[in-house]
PDB file of C-alpha atoms in Angstrom:
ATOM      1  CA  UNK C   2     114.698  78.475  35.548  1.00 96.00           C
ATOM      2  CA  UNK C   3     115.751  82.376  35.403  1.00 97.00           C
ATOM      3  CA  UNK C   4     119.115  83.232  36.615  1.00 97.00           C
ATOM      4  CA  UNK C   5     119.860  86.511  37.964  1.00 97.00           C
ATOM      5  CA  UNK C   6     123.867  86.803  37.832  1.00 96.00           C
ATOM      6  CA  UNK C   7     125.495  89.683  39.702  1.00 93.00           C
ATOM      7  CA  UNK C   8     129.249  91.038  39.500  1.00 90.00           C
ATOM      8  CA  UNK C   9     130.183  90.748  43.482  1.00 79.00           C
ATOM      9  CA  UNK C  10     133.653  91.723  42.630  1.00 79.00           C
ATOM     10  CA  UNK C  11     132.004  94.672  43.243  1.00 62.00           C
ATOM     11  CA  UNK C  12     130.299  94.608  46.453  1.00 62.00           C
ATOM     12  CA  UNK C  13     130.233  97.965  48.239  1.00 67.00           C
ATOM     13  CA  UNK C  14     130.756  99.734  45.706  1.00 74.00           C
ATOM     14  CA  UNK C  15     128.634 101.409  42.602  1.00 81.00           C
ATOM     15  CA  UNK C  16     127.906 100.733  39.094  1.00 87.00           C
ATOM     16  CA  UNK C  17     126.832  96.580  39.769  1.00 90.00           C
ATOM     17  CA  UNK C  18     126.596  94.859  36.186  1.00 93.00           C
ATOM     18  CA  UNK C  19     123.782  92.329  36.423  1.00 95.00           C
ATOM     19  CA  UNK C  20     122.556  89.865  33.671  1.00 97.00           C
ATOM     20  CA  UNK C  21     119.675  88.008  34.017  1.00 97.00           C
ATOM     21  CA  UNK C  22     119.269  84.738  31.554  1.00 97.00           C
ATOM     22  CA  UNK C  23     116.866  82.012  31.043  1.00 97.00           C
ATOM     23  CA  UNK C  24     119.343  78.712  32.252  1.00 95.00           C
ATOM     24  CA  UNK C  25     117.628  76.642  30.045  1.00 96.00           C
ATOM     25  CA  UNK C  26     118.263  78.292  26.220  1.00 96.00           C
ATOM     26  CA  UNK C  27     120.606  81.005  28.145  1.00 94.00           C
ATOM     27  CA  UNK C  28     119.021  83.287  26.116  1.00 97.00           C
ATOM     28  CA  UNK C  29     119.353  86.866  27.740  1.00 97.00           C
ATOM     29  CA  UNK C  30     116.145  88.434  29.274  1.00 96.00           C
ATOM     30  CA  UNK C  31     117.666  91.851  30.290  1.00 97.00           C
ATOM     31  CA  UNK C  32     121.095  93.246  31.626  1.00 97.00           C
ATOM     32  CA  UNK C  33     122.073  96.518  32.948  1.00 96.00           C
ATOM     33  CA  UNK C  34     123.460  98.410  36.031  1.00 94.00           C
ATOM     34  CA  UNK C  35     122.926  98.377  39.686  1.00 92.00           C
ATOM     35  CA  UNK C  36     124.000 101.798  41.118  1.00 90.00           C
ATOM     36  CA  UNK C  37     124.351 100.075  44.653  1.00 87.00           C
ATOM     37  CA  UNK C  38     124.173  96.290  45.551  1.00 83.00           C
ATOM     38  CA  UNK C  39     120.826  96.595  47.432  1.00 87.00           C
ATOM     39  CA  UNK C  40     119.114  96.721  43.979  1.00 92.00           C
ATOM     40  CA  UNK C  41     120.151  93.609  43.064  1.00 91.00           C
ATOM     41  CA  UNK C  42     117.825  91.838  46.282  1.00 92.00           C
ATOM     42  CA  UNK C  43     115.346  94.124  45.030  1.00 95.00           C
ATOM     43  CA  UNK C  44     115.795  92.612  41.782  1.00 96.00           C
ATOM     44  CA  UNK C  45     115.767  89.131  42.875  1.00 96.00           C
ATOM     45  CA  UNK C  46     112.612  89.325  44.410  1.00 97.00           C
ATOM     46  CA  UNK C  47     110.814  90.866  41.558  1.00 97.00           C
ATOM     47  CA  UNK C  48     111.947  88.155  39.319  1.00 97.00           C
ATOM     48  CA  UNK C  49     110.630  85.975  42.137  1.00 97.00           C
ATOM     49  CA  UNK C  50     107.539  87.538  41.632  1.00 97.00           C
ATOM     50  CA  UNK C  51     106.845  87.368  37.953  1.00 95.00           C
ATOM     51  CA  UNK C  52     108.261  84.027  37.656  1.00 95.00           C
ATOM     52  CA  UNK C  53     107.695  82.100  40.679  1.00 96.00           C
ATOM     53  CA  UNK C  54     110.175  81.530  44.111  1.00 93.00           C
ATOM     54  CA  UNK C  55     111.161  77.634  42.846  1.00 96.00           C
ATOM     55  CA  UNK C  56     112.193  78.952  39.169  1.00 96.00           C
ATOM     56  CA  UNK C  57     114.650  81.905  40.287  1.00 97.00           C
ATOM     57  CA  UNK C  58     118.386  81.494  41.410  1.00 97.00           C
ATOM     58  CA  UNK C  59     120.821  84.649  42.024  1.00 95.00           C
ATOM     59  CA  UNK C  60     124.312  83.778  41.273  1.00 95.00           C
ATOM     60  CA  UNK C  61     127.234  85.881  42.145  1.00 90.00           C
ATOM     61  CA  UNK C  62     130.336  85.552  40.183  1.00 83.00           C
TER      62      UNK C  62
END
């Protein structure tokens, strides 16, 4: 299971830190900055794409 977790304290606004980590060994895949939130769906359906729609979550904290 990937998780893609998004900052959404920040919604509306620019520079979006993301982190996206494997649930199982969190180990950290990649991490960086959304200029605007709209990247991060983009995001999330890439990852659904490489790894599959069942083993993908985005979380927003």
């Amino acid at each position: 299971m990937i998780l893609l977790k998004v900052d959404d304290r920040k919604f509306g606004k620019s520079n979006i830190k993301y982190s996206v980590v494997d649930k199982k060994t969190n180990e950290l895949i990649i991490s960086g900055v959304f200029k605007e939130f709209g990247q991060a769906s983009d995001k999330y359906y890439e990852l659904k794409d490489e790894y599959g729609s069942s083993n993908v979550k985005m979380i927003l904290k």
